[in-house]
Amino acid sequence: MIAAYASLLIILGASATIGQALLTLAAGGTSSNRTRVSWMAPAVGIGLLLVLAGVAARLPGEGITSALVILLLLVASAWWLRGRVEGVGEALRLAIGVVLISTLAASLPFLIAGRVGILGAGLINDDMASHLLIADYVAHPEGYVPTFIRGGYPIGPHAVVVSISEGLGFDLVDVFAGFTLALAPLTGLLALGLLSDLGPLRRITGACLVSLSYLGASFLAQGAFKEPLQALLLMAFAVLLAALLGMATGSGEARGLGGVHPIKRVLPLAILAAAAVFNYSLPGLLWIAAVGGVVVAARVLVVKPRPELPPDWRRRAAPYLFGALGVLVLATAQEWSRIADFARLEALNPDRFGSDLGNLKQAISPLEALGVWPTGDYRTAADAAGVPAIAFYLGALVGLGALALGLIESRRRALWALPAALLAIGLVWGVTALFSTPYIAAKALAIAAPVVMLLAVRGLLSPSGVRWTALATGFILLAGLSSFLALRQAPVRPDAHSEDLAEVREVVEGEEVLFLGRDNFIAWELRGSDEITGVVTNFYSVADARSRFQKGEGGGEKFDVDAVFPQTLDDFTYILSTTGGPRSSPPPRFEPVVENDSYILWERTGLVGRRKTLDEGVFPGAVLDCSTAAGRKVAAGRGTAQVWNIEPVIEGEEGWAPTANPTPAQPASMELKLEPGRWLISLAYDSRSPLRVTSPELGLDEEVDANLDFRGPSPFFPVGEVEVSAPTTATVEVQVDELGLIGRALRAPNEAHLRSLSATPLGVIERIQRRQACDRYVDWYRVG
């Protein structure tokens, strides 16, 4: 955990320092004309980090170069700020509360799991698999090029992560965790500035709610940092643009600011715009254009400042406009070709998941952006959450009331940029909802959520909102509860399978691998390999092998060598599978080179030859029925067959009682009927916590590692070997281990999802002539 929280502190400190330096430069601050600490500084600073790291990471030296550039800028900023700012102590006293509370809240998934790891793995969203691959390539641009890198994916956040990782030797997973956590206090600090007219307690309360609005918390809980980051950049951009419009038009807001050159004035604004590009590529530029256009239109057409706009306001504004555009163009020049590639990137199409919903269950309700949605999974509709749907709609009504008060309050306080920004974001959401996909529209709602929350808490907590105390109390409690539920439910990827795969990674570096499993992080776990090919894929940067049977046929997926054609096996030197059974035996010319608790790596030493199988579906073999014409044809041919003297036992998900989703309080059990002999018990499952698998009849009492590789059809992992001396009907019970103290106290979700349970006979495979294989369980046979 130390590396993750050290990364968080570095990001917060660097963002605040270099952001303040840039804002002080833009305001013309000197030792004789000090500027006050700005709450905009952290947002501007993280934007500058995205731009600098994104540019520097593509120079020789990559991550080290980027780290040195950031370090030099940080030192220079701290030195330059001496004597130029005031109010640091007062700001720190307010900031410390927001930073601590928002960081603690954002850390709930890690505190519950008892470890820092990859958020959202297996159960919600595996996008971090791609982010890790991108960051690894940014740090070491050699070997296999990830799909998203080839497609021009924006690398600003990844470059920041790589800078810290390479500079300090931290693991990428830990630094990404720190980066994701940092977005909560960064957003809270911006909110502190925009709630400056409230009392300290109300101000801190409101800022904490904004830092982790329901959809913001939900996206952070699944490791999706780009949308909360984009919301932060857009809010800061809108407010700074409104202030700059006043300066540029000479309408009264610029009194006493001195004759600072327009280029200096626009630097923070242009950096925020460029940061949106480094974070979101072409869509980021479109977001900036939408917000900027609506803010300018609101200033010209709706807002009535005193005095009115002067007749020559266009001439006065022109230097600022062209200066901002010039800085933006220069800052993003390196990205132009990548932006063009990104616009054509097929990997962004959510159809790779099988539909335009992506990882969603259905299009999410826009009411979720109001911040009150009492379920831990934002993808859950009101009528499918196990809670009366009326609770969701009443909560949304409270949110709407709070937002209405916020809009009124913003008008009174001349904070018109926030409603303008919300209108722009709402328009973009409307366009995506109508003409794009629910998956993309959900991202727009997540970007809108912190803005909605900021307006709502302004309306409820402002002095004029005192008469709405009951509404304010209800909204704060409901919004806080909703965000808490989202954070409490967030899964964190376990380490056991990653550690086993690290042994494999050392062997297959630079080699192509056929993966006979289900793990959306396999390309990351085997990074350095030339290419990974899978038999069941919606993985990132993993090729899809041609299957020899219809996927999903027989109620599941097939995860062994018979899932592909023999000639496909000849294309690979290495095949990786889990050590659970049953599985088809590999061809004789494959030798095991790595075998541990979870995985076995096979190396091919010759051609596979003319290997054939019966119509076995998802099973490792099938009984050869010689009473049929097809069976007689197989038995009549020359060659040999590999058979099982005892047939494997495989029981499906429907056999679990009372449910296939055990918890610590309610185990699940299933019966297995076994013949005398030695058996390997295996389980297909996913679980946040380790499982205890027991059977008194079999003398079985084993702990199985937590597993969030994938939720759905997946391969078997081994439980343990047992010896049966007589025909036995055994009950196998599975119970989930308890969470730690924090998880139990917060009643965090802790259930497993069990699928098939199997028993594989050991030492019973033999090679016989095909004519002797009638009524035998045939694994595979050879022609000629």
PDB file of C-alpha atoms in Angstrom, residues 137-401:
ATOM      1  CA  TYR A 137       4.655   0.039 -23.625  1.00  0.00           C
ATOM      2  CA  VAL A 138       5.074   3.764 -22.872  1.00  0.00           C
ATOM      3  CA  ALA A 139       7.776   2.821 -20.385  1.00  0.00           C
ATOM      4  CA  HIS A 140       9.447   0.290 -22.707  1.00  0.00           C
ATOM      5  CA  PRO A 141       8.404   0.880 -26.348  1.00  0.00           C
ATOM      6  CA  GLU A 142       9.679  -2.338 -27.824  1.00  0.00           C
ATOM      7  CA  GLY A 143       8.353  -5.748 -28.796  1.00  0.00           C
ATOM      8  CA  TYR A 144       4.652  -6.350 -29.261  1.00  0.00           C
ATOM      9  CA  VAL A 145       2.675  -3.111 -29.750  1.00  0.00           C
ATOM     10  CA  PRO A 146      -0.670  -3.077 -27.882  1.00  0.00           C
ATOM     11  CA  THR A 147      -3.793  -2.609 -29.990  1.00  0.00           C
ATOM     12  CA  PHE A 148      -4.667   0.738 -28.427  1.00  0.00           C
ATOM     13  CA  ILE A 149      -1.169   2.139 -28.925  1.00  0.00           C
ATOM     14  CA  ARG A 150      -1.432   1.313 -32.629  1.00  0.00           C
ATOM     15  CA  GLY A 151      -4.811   3.036 -32.652  1.00  0.00           C
ATOM     16  CA  GLY A 152      -3.567   6.343 -31.247  1.00  0.00           C
ATOM     17  CA  TYR A 153      -5.084   5.965 -27.772  1.00  0.00           C
ATOM     18  CA  PRO A 154      -4.337   9.038 -25.582  1.00  0.00           C
ATOM     19  CA  ILE A 155      -1.516   8.340 -23.137  1.00  0.00           C
ATOM     20  CA  GLY A 156      -1.451  11.381 -20.846  1.00  0.00           C
ATOM     21  CA  PRO A 157      -2.544   9.581 -17.633  1.00  0.00           C
ATOM     22  CA  HIS A 158      -0.397   6.572 -18.492  1.00  0.00           C
ATOM     23  CA  ALA A 159       2.639   8.784 -18.986  1.00  0.00           C
ATOM     24  CA  VAL A 160       2.140  10.363 -15.547  1.00  0.00           C
ATOM     25  CA  VAL A 161       1.904   6.887 -14.020  1.00  0.00           C
ATOM     26  CA  VAL A 162       5.000   5.729 -15.900  1.00  0.00           C
ATOM     27  CA  SER A 163       6.946   8.790 -14.740  1.00  0.00           C
ATOM     28  CA  ILE A 164       6.339   7.915 -11.093  1.00  0.00           C
ATOM     29  CA  SER A 165       6.836   4.198 -11.646  1.00  0.00           C
ATOM     30  CA  GLU A 166      10.127   4.572 -13.511  1.00  0.00           C
ATOM     31  CA  GLY A 167      11.371   7.423 -11.355  1.00  0.00           C
ATOM     32  CA  LEU A 168      10.810   5.661  -8.033  1.00  0.00           C
ATOM     33  CA  GLY A 169      10.743   1.993  -9.040  1.00  0.00           C
ATOM     34  CA  PHE A 170       7.100   1.499  -8.024  1.00  0.00           C
ATOM     35  CA  ASP A 171       4.911  -1.198  -9.537  1.00  0.00           C
ATOM     36  CA  LEU A 172       2.534   0.069 -12.233  1.00  0.00           C
ATOM     37  CA  VAL A 173      -0.484  -1.445 -10.482  1.00  0.00           C
ATOM     38  CA  ASP A 174       0.314   0.501  -7.297  1.00  0.00           C
ATOM     39  CA  VAL A 175       0.888   3.768  -9.134  1.00  0.00           C
ATOM     40  CA  PHE A 176      -2.349   3.426 -11.093  1.00  0.00           C
ATOM     41  CA  ALA A 177      -4.103   2.864  -7.766  1.00  0.00           C
ATOM     42  CA  GLY A 178      -2.527   6.042  -6.392  1.00  0.00           C
ATOM     43  CA  PHE A 179      -3.428   7.992  -9.548  1.00  0.00           C
ATOM     44  CA  THR A 180      -7.044   6.816  -9.347  1.00  0.00           C
ATOM     45  CA  LEU A 181      -7.290   7.647  -5.643  1.00  0.00           C
ATOM     46  CA  ALA A 182      -5.824  11.115  -6.234  1.00  0.00           C
ATOM     47  CA  LEU A 183      -8.720  12.137  -8.475  1.00  0.00           C
ATOM     48  CA  ALA A 184     -11.094  12.258  -5.500  1.00  0.00           C
ATOM     49  CA  PRO A 185      -9.152  14.847  -3.445  1.00  0.00           C
ATOM     50  CA  LEU A 186      -8.204  16.763  -6.611  1.00  0.00           C
ATOM     51  CA  THR A 187     -11.891  17.175  -7.422  1.00  0.00           C
ATOM     52  CA  GLY A 188     -12.644  18.017  -3.793  1.00  0.00           C
ATOM     53  CA  LEU A 189     -10.023  20.774  -3.743  1.00  0.00           C
ATOM     54  CA  LEU A 190     -11.533  22.369  -6.841  1.00  0.00           C
ATOM     55  CA  ALA A 191     -14.959  22.191  -5.199  1.00  0.00           C
ATOM     56  CA  LEU A 192     -13.564  23.923  -2.101  1.00  0.00           C
ATOM     57  CA  GLY A 193     -12.768  26.930  -4.238  1.00  0.00           C
ATOM     58  CA  LEU A 194     -16.170  26.971  -5.893  1.00  0.00           C
ATOM     59  CA  LEU A 195     -17.909  26.803  -2.502  1.00  0.00           C
ATOM     60  CA  SER A 196     -15.829  29.639  -1.043  1.00  0.00           C
ATOM     61  CA  ASP A 197     -18.801  31.625   0.295  1.00  0.00           C
ATOM     62  CA  LEU A 198     -19.915  28.809   2.627  1.00  0.00           C
ATOM     63  CA  GLY A 199     -18.836  28.244   6.205  1.00  0.00           C
ATOM     64  CA  PRO A 200     -15.918  25.838   6.766  1.00  0.00           C
ATOM     65  CA  LEU A 201     -18.016  22.823   7.824  1.00  0.00           C
ATOM     66  CA  ARG A 202     -20.522  23.194   4.978  1.00  0.00           C
ATOM     67  CA  ARG A 203     -17.723  23.871   2.562  1.00  0.00           C
ATOM     68  CA  ILE A 204     -15.833  20.710   3.496  1.00  0.00           C
ATOM     69  CA  THR A 205     -19.033  18.633   3.484  1.00  0.00           C
ATOM     70  CA  GLY A 206     -19.991  19.867   0.032  1.00  0.00           C
ATOM     71  CA  ALA A 207     -16.491  19.395  -1.373  1.00  0.00           C
ATOM     72  CA  CYS A 208     -16.361  15.797  -0.136  1.00  0.00           C
ATOM     73  CA  LEU A 209     -19.700  15.014  -1.782  1.00  0.00           C
ATOM     74  CA  VAL A 210     -18.466  16.494  -5.065  1.00  0.00           C
ATOM     75  CA  SER A 211     -15.190  14.581  -4.848  1.00  0.00           C
ATOM     76  CA  LEU A 212     -17.071  11.262  -4.951  1.00  0.00           C
ATOM     77  CA  SER A 213     -20.462  11.817  -6.554  1.00  0.00           C
ATOM     78  CA  TYR A 214     -22.319   8.563  -7.161  1.00  0.00           C
ATOM     79  CA  LEU A 215     -21.323   8.027 -10.789  1.00  0.00           C
ATOM     80  CA  GLY A 216     -17.870   9.469 -10.141  1.00  0.00           C
ATOM     81  CA  ALA A 217     -17.353   6.984  -7.315  1.00  0.00           C
ATOM     82  CA  SER A 218     -18.823   4.170  -9.421  1.00  0.00           C
ATOM     83  CA  PHE A 219     -16.391   4.799 -12.253  1.00  0.00           C
ATOM     84  CA  LEU A 220     -13.402   5.125  -9.923  1.00  0.00           C
ATOM     85  CA  ALA A 221     -14.468   1.891  -8.216  1.00  0.00           C
ATOM     86  CA  GLN A 222     -14.091   0.048 -11.519  1.00  0.00           C
ATOM     87  CA  GLY A 223     -10.726   1.623 -12.282  1.00  0.00           C
ATOM     88  CA  ALA A 224     -12.219   3.954 -14.920  1.00  0.00           C
ATOM     89  CA  PHE A 225     -10.256   7.116 -14.130  1.00  0.00           C
ATOM     90  CA  LYS A 226     -10.644   8.932 -17.445  1.00  0.00           C
ATOM     91  CA  GLU A 227     -14.220  10.170 -16.966  1.00  0.00           C
ATOM     92  CA  PRO A 228     -13.691  11.621 -13.438  1.00  0.00           C
ATOM     93  CA  LEU A 229     -10.481  13.222 -14.714  1.00  0.00           C
ATOM     94  CA  GLN A 230     -12.297  14.689 -17.708  1.00  0.00           C
ATOM     95  CA  ALA A 231     -14.993  16.117 -15.424  1.00  0.00           C
ATOM     96  CA  LEU A 232     -12.297  17.780 -13.290  1.00  0.00           C
ATOM     97  CA  LEU A 233     -10.652  19.354 -16.339  1.00  0.00           C
ATOM     98  CA  LEU A 234     -13.961  20.570 -17.782  1.00  0.00           C
ATOM     99  CA  MET A 235     -15.139  22.191 -14.542  1.00  0.00           C
ATOM    100  CA  ALA A 236     -11.857  24.045 -14.142  1.00  0.00           C
ATOM    101  CA  PHE A 237     -11.904  25.024 -17.825  1.00  0.00           C
ATOM    102  CA  ALA A 238     -15.420  26.469 -17.613  1.00  0.00           C
ATOM    103  CA  VAL A 239     -14.691  28.590 -14.528  1.00  0.00           C
ATOM    104  CA  LEU A 240     -11.342  29.842 -15.829  1.00  0.00           C
ATOM    105  CA  LEU A 241     -12.883  30.654 -19.208  1.00  0.00           C
ATOM    106  CA  ALA A 242     -15.607  32.715 -17.532  1.00  0.00           C
ATOM    107  CA  ALA A 243     -12.977  34.670 -15.595  1.00  0.00           C
ATOM    108  CA  LEU A 244     -10.845  35.147 -18.695  1.00  0.00           C
ATOM    109  CA  LEU A 245     -13.817  36.433 -20.676  1.00  0.00           C
ATOM    110  CA  GLY A 246     -14.192  39.174 -18.100  1.00  0.00           C
ATOM    111  CA  MET A 247     -10.518  40.052 -18.392  1.00  0.00           C
ATOM    112  CA  ALA A 248     -10.516  39.935 -22.170  1.00  0.00           C
ATOM    113  CA  THR A 249     -13.592  42.121 -22.627  1.00  0.00           C
ATOM    114  CA  GLY A 250     -12.675  44.657 -19.932  1.00  0.00           C
ATOM    115  CA  SER A 251     -16.126  44.326 -18.388  1.00  0.00           C
ATOM    116  CA  GLY A 252     -15.077  45.030 -14.833  1.00  0.00           C
ATOM    117  CA  GLU A 253     -13.692  41.709 -13.672  1.00  0.00           C
ATOM    118  CA  ALA A 254     -10.153  42.659 -14.707  1.00  0.00           C
ATOM    119  CA  ARG A 255      -9.663  45.752 -12.571  1.00  0.00           C
ATOM    120  CA  GLY A 256      -6.265  45.877 -10.850  1.00  0.00           C
ATOM    121  CA  LEU A 257      -4.831  42.918 -12.749  1.00  0.00           C
ATOM    122  CA  GLY A 258      -2.075  44.831 -14.519  1.00  0.00           C
ATOM    123  CA  GLY A 259      -0.870  44.620 -18.098  1.00  0.00           C
ATOM    124  CA  VAL A 260      -0.091  40.929 -18.296  1.00  0.00           C
ATOM    125  CA  HIS A 261       0.430  39.662 -21.833  1.00  0.00           C
ATOM    126  CA  PRO A 262      -2.582  37.723 -23.239  1.00  0.00           C
ATOM    127  CA  ILE A 263      -0.399  34.676 -23.892  1.00  0.00           C
ATOM    128  CA  LYS A 264       0.392  34.443 -20.180  1.00  0.00           C
ATOM    129  CA  ARG A 265      -3.251  34.957 -19.290  1.00  0.00           C
ATOM    130  CA  VAL A 266      -4.438  32.070 -21.452  1.00  0.00           C
ATOM    131  CA  LEU A 267      -1.762  29.567 -20.436  1.00  0.00           C
ATOM    132  CA  PRO A 268      -3.832  27.805 -17.711  1.00  0.00           C
ATOM    133  CA  LEU A 269      -6.893  27.660 -19.955  1.00  0.00           C
ATOM    134  CA  ALA A 270      -4.950  26.336 -22.942  1.00  0.00           C
ATOM    135  CA  ILE A 271      -3.197  23.747 -20.764  1.00  0.00           C
ATOM    136  CA  LEU A 272      -6.562  22.452 -19.513  1.00  0.00           C
ATOM    137  CA  ALA A 273      -7.772  22.160 -23.107  1.00  0.00           C
ATOM    138  CA  ALA A 274      -4.609  20.319 -24.138  1.00  0.00           C
ATOM    139  CA  ALA A 275      -4.904  18.046 -21.092  1.00  0.00           C
ATOM    140  CA  ALA A 276      -8.410  17.075 -22.200  1.00  0.00           C
ATOM    141  CA  VAL A 277      -6.869  15.936 -25.489  1.00  0.00           C
ATOM    142  CA  PHE A 278      -4.106  13.968 -23.741  1.00  0.00           C
ATOM    143  CA  ASN A 279      -6.786  12.335 -21.598  1.00  0.00           C
ATOM    144  CA  TYR A 280      -9.579  11.788 -24.135  1.00  0.00           C
ATOM    145  CA  SER A 281      -8.054  12.443 -27.577  1.00  0.00           C
ATOM    146  CA  LEU A 282     -10.505  13.769 -30.184  1.00  0.00           C
ATOM    147  CA  PRO A 283     -13.573  13.393 -27.907  1.00  0.00           C
ATOM    148  CA  GLY A 284     -11.678  15.480 -25.335  1.00  0.00           C
ATOM    149  CA  LEU A 285     -11.316  18.277 -27.843  1.00  0.00           C
ATOM    150  CA  LEU A 286     -15.014  18.028 -28.650  1.00  0.00           C
ATOM    151  CA  TRP A 287     -15.879  18.223 -24.950  1.00  0.00           C
ATOM    152  CA  ILE A 288     -13.757  21.356 -24.600  1.00  0.00           C
ATOM    153  CA  ALA A 289     -15.363  22.889 -27.676  1.00  0.00           C
ATOM    154  CA  ALA A 290     -18.858  22.152 -26.351  1.00  0.00           C
ATOM    155  CA  VAL A 291     -18.202  23.600 -22.905  1.00  0.00           C
ATOM    156  CA  GLY A 292     -16.272  26.556 -24.297  1.00  0.00           C
ATOM    157  CA  GLY A 293     -18.942  27.321 -26.872  1.00  0.00           C
ATOM    158  CA  VAL A 294     -21.799  27.284 -24.373  1.00  0.00           C
ATOM    159  CA  VAL A 295     -19.868  29.335 -21.794  1.00  0.00           C
ATOM    160  CA  VAL A 296     -19.039  31.998 -24.401  1.00  0.00           C
ATOM    161  CA  ALA A 297     -22.620  31.990 -25.697  1.00  0.00           C
ATOM    162  CA  ALA A 298     -23.968  32.345 -22.159  1.00  0.00           C
ATOM    163  CA  ARG A 299     -21.624  35.290 -21.511  1.00  0.00           C
ATOM    164  CA  VAL A 300     -22.640  37.065 -24.691  1.00  0.00           C
ATOM    165  CA  LEU A 301     -26.351  36.235 -24.914  1.00  0.00           C
ATOM    166  CA  VAL A 302     -27.628  35.490 -21.426  1.00  0.00           C
ATOM    167  CA  VAL A 303     -25.419  36.780 -18.639  1.00  0.00           C
ATOM    168  CA  LYS A 304     -25.869  40.446 -17.886  1.00  0.00           C
ATOM    169  CA  PRO A 305     -22.763  41.696 -16.108  1.00  0.00           C
ATOM    170  CA  ARG A 306     -22.300  45.236 -14.940  1.00  0.00           C
ATOM    171  CA  PRO A 307     -21.172  47.104 -16.917  1.00  0.00           C
ATOM    172  CA  GLU A 308     -22.468  45.670 -20.184  1.00  0.00           C
ATOM    173  CA  LEU A 309     -20.078  44.354 -22.802  1.00  0.00           C
ATOM    174  CA  PRO A 310     -18.252  47.218 -24.491  1.00  0.00           C
ATOM    175  CA  PRO A 311     -18.829  47.682 -28.244  1.00  0.00           C
ATOM    176  CA  ASP A 312     -15.286  46.576 -29.083  1.00  0.00           C
ATOM    177  CA  TRP A 313     -15.344  43.419 -26.915  1.00  0.00           C
ATOM    178  CA  ARG A 314     -14.569  41.196 -29.922  1.00  0.00           C
ATOM    179  CA  ARG A 315     -11.378  43.134 -30.670  1.00  0.00           C
ATOM    180  CA  ARG A 316     -10.326  42.965 -27.031  1.00  0.00           C
ATOM    181  CA  ALA A 317     -11.013  39.231 -26.822  1.00  0.00           C
ATOM    182  CA  ALA A 318      -9.217  38.312 -30.070  1.00  0.00           C
ATOM    183  CA  PRO A 319      -5.648  38.224 -28.645  1.00  0.00           C
ATOM    184  CA  TYR A 320      -6.784  35.875 -25.875  1.00  0.00           C
ATOM    185  CA  LEU A 321      -8.641  33.609 -28.269  1.00  0.00           C
ATOM    186  CA  PHE A 322      -5.785  33.312 -30.739  1.00  0.00           C
ATOM    187  CA  GLY A 323      -3.254  33.013 -27.941  1.00  0.00           C
ATOM    188  CA  ALA A 324      -5.185  30.107 -26.380  1.00  0.00           C
ATOM    189  CA  LEU A 325      -5.560  28.377 -29.740  1.00  0.00           C
ATOM    190  CA  GLY A 326      -1.876  28.831 -30.473  1.00  0.00           C
ATOM    191  CA  VAL A 327      -0.792  27.310 -27.163  1.00  0.00           C
ATOM    192  CA  LEU A 328      -3.278  24.470 -27.611  1.00  0.00           C
ATOM    193  CA  VAL A 329      -2.006  23.677 -31.087  1.00  0.00           C
ATOM    194  CA  LEU A 330       1.618  23.710 -29.966  1.00  0.00           C
ATOM    195  CA  ALA A 331       0.960  21.616 -26.866  1.00  0.00           C
ATOM    196  CA  THR A 332      -0.897  18.940 -28.822  1.00  0.00           C
ATOM    197  CA  ALA A 333       1.145  18.995 -32.045  1.00  0.00           C
ATOM    198  CA  GLN A 334       2.738  15.677 -31.164  1.00  0.00           C
ATOM    199  CA  GLU A 335      -0.720  14.110 -30.885  1.00  0.00           C
ATOM    200  CA  TRP A 336      -2.243  15.131 -34.223  1.00  0.00           C
ATOM    201  CA  SER A 337      -1.431  11.935 -36.075  1.00  0.00           C
ATOM    202  CA  ARG A 338      -2.523   9.899 -33.052  1.00  0.00           C
ATOM    203  CA  ILE A 339      -5.828  11.784 -32.926  1.00  0.00           C
ATOM    204  CA  ALA A 340      -6.455  10.802 -36.542  1.00  0.00           C
ATOM    205  CA  ASP A 341      -5.657   7.166 -35.730  1.00  0.00           C
ATOM    206  CA  PHE A 342      -7.843   7.262 -32.645  1.00  0.00           C
ATOM    207  CA  ALA A 343     -10.855   8.408 -34.641  1.00  0.00           C
ATOM    208  CA  ARG A 344     -10.613   5.122 -36.584  1.00  0.00           C
ATOM    209  CA  LEU A 345      -9.864   2.869 -33.599  1.00  0.00           C
ATOM    210  CA  GLU A 346     -12.127  -0.172 -33.815  1.00  0.00           C
ATOM    211  CA  ALA A 347     -11.135  -1.366 -30.341  1.00  0.00           C
ATOM    212  CA  LEU A 348     -13.254   1.425 -28.856  1.00  0.00           C
ATOM    213  CA  ASN A 349     -16.361  -0.131 -30.343  1.00  0.00           C
ATOM    214  CA  PRO A 350     -18.244  -1.750 -27.437  1.00  0.00           C
ATOM    215  CA  ASP A 351     -19.454  -4.414 -29.868  1.00  0.00           C
ATOM    216  CA  ARG A 352     -16.280  -6.278 -28.902  1.00  0.00           C
ATOM    217  CA  PHE A 353     -18.318  -7.303 -25.849  1.00  0.00           C
ATOM    218  CA  GLY A 354     -21.060  -8.643 -28.111  1.00  0.00           C
ATOM    219  CA  SER A 355     -23.365  -5.602 -28.051  1.00  0.00           C
ATOM    220  CA  ASP A 356     -23.367  -1.823 -27.999  1.00  0.00           C
ATOM    221  CA  LEU A 357     -23.921  -1.966 -24.228  1.00  0.00           C
ATOM    222  CA  GLY A 358     -20.285  -2.794 -23.567  1.00  0.00           C
ATOM    223  CA  ASN A 359     -20.047  -3.860 -19.926  1.00  0.00           C
ATOM    224  CA  LEU A 360     -23.497  -2.436 -19.107  1.00  0.00           C
ATOM    225  CA  LYS A 361     -26.641  -4.442 -18.470  1.00  0.00           C
ATOM    226  CA  GLN A 362     -28.812  -1.823 -20.164  1.00  0.00           C
ATOM    227  CA  ALA A 363     -28.665   1.892 -20.878  1.00  0.00           C
ATOM    228  CA  ILE A 364     -28.220   3.606 -17.521  1.00  0.00           C
ATOM    229  CA  SER A 365     -30.766   6.155 -16.342  1.00  0.00           C
ATOM    230  CA  PRO A 366     -29.804   9.851 -16.553  1.00  0.00           C
ATOM    231  CA  LEU A 367     -31.306  10.141 -13.050  1.00  0.00           C
ATOM    232  CA  GLU A 368     -28.126   8.496 -11.734  1.00  0.00           C
ATOM    233  CA  ALA A 369     -26.208  11.695 -12.478  1.00  0.00           C
ATOM    234  CA  LEU A 370     -28.263  13.392  -9.722  1.00  0.00           C
ATOM    235  CA  GLY A 371     -26.202  11.507  -7.161  1.00  0.00           C
ATOM    236  CA  VAL A 372     -28.899   9.467  -5.408  1.00  0.00           C
ATOM    237  CA  TRP A 373     -29.096   5.854  -6.596  1.00  0.00           C
ATOM    238  CA  PRO A 374     -29.151   3.414  -3.649  1.00  0.00           C
ATOM    239  CA  THR A 375     -27.395   0.409  -5.164  1.00  0.00           C
ATOM    240  CA  GLY A 376     -23.750  -0.568  -5.295  1.00  0.00           C
ATOM    241  CA  ASP A 377     -23.779  -1.320  -9.027  1.00  0.00           C
ATOM    242  CA  TYR A 378     -24.545   1.707 -11.189  1.00  0.00           C
ATOM    243  CA  ARG A 379     -25.429  -0.644 -14.054  1.00  0.00           C
ATOM    244  CA  THR A 380     -28.505  -1.861 -12.155  1.00  0.00           C
ATOM    245  CA  ALA A 381     -31.908  -0.500 -13.159  1.00  0.00           C
ATOM    246  CA  ALA A 382     -34.299   0.718 -10.476  1.00  0.00           C
ATOM    247  CA  ASP A 383     -36.667  -2.222 -10.991  1.00  0.00           C
ATOM    248  CA  ALA A 384     -33.880  -4.828 -10.740  1.00  0.00           C
ATOM    249  CA  ALA A 385     -31.994  -3.774  -7.611  1.00  0.00           C
ATOM    250  CA  GLY A 386     -33.832  -5.741  -4.948  1.00  0.00           C
ATOM    251  CA  VAL A 387     -35.012  -2.438  -3.448  1.00  0.00           C
ATOM    252  CA  PRO A 388     -38.478  -0.956  -4.172  1.00  0.00           C
ATOM    253  CA  ALA A 389     -38.124   1.099  -7.333  1.00  0.00           C
ATOM    254  CA  ILE A 390     -39.958   3.968  -5.652  1.00  0.00           C
ATOM    255  CA  ALA A 391     -36.881   4.508  -3.455  1.00  0.00           C
ATOM    256  CA  PHE A 392     -34.817   5.331  -6.545  1.00  0.00           C
ATOM    257  CA  TYR A 393     -37.364   7.743  -7.954  1.00  0.00           C
ATOM    258  CA  LEU A 394     -37.924   9.506  -4.632  1.00  0.00           C
ATOM    259  CA  GLY A 395     -34.167   9.856  -4.291  1.00  0.00           C
ATOM    260  CA  ALA A 396     -33.971  11.270  -7.814  1.00  0.00           C
ATOM    261  CA  LEU A 397     -36.722  13.734  -6.894  1.00  0.00           C
ATOM    262  CA  VAL A 398     -34.647  14.923  -3.942  1.00  0.00           C
ATOM    263  CA  GLY A 399     -31.680  15.272  -6.296  1.00  0.00           C
ATOM    264  CA  LEU A 400     -33.722  17.265  -8.794  1.00  0.00           C
ATOM    265  CA  GLY A 401     -34.862  19.619  -6.054  1.00  0.00           C
TER     266      GLY A 401
END
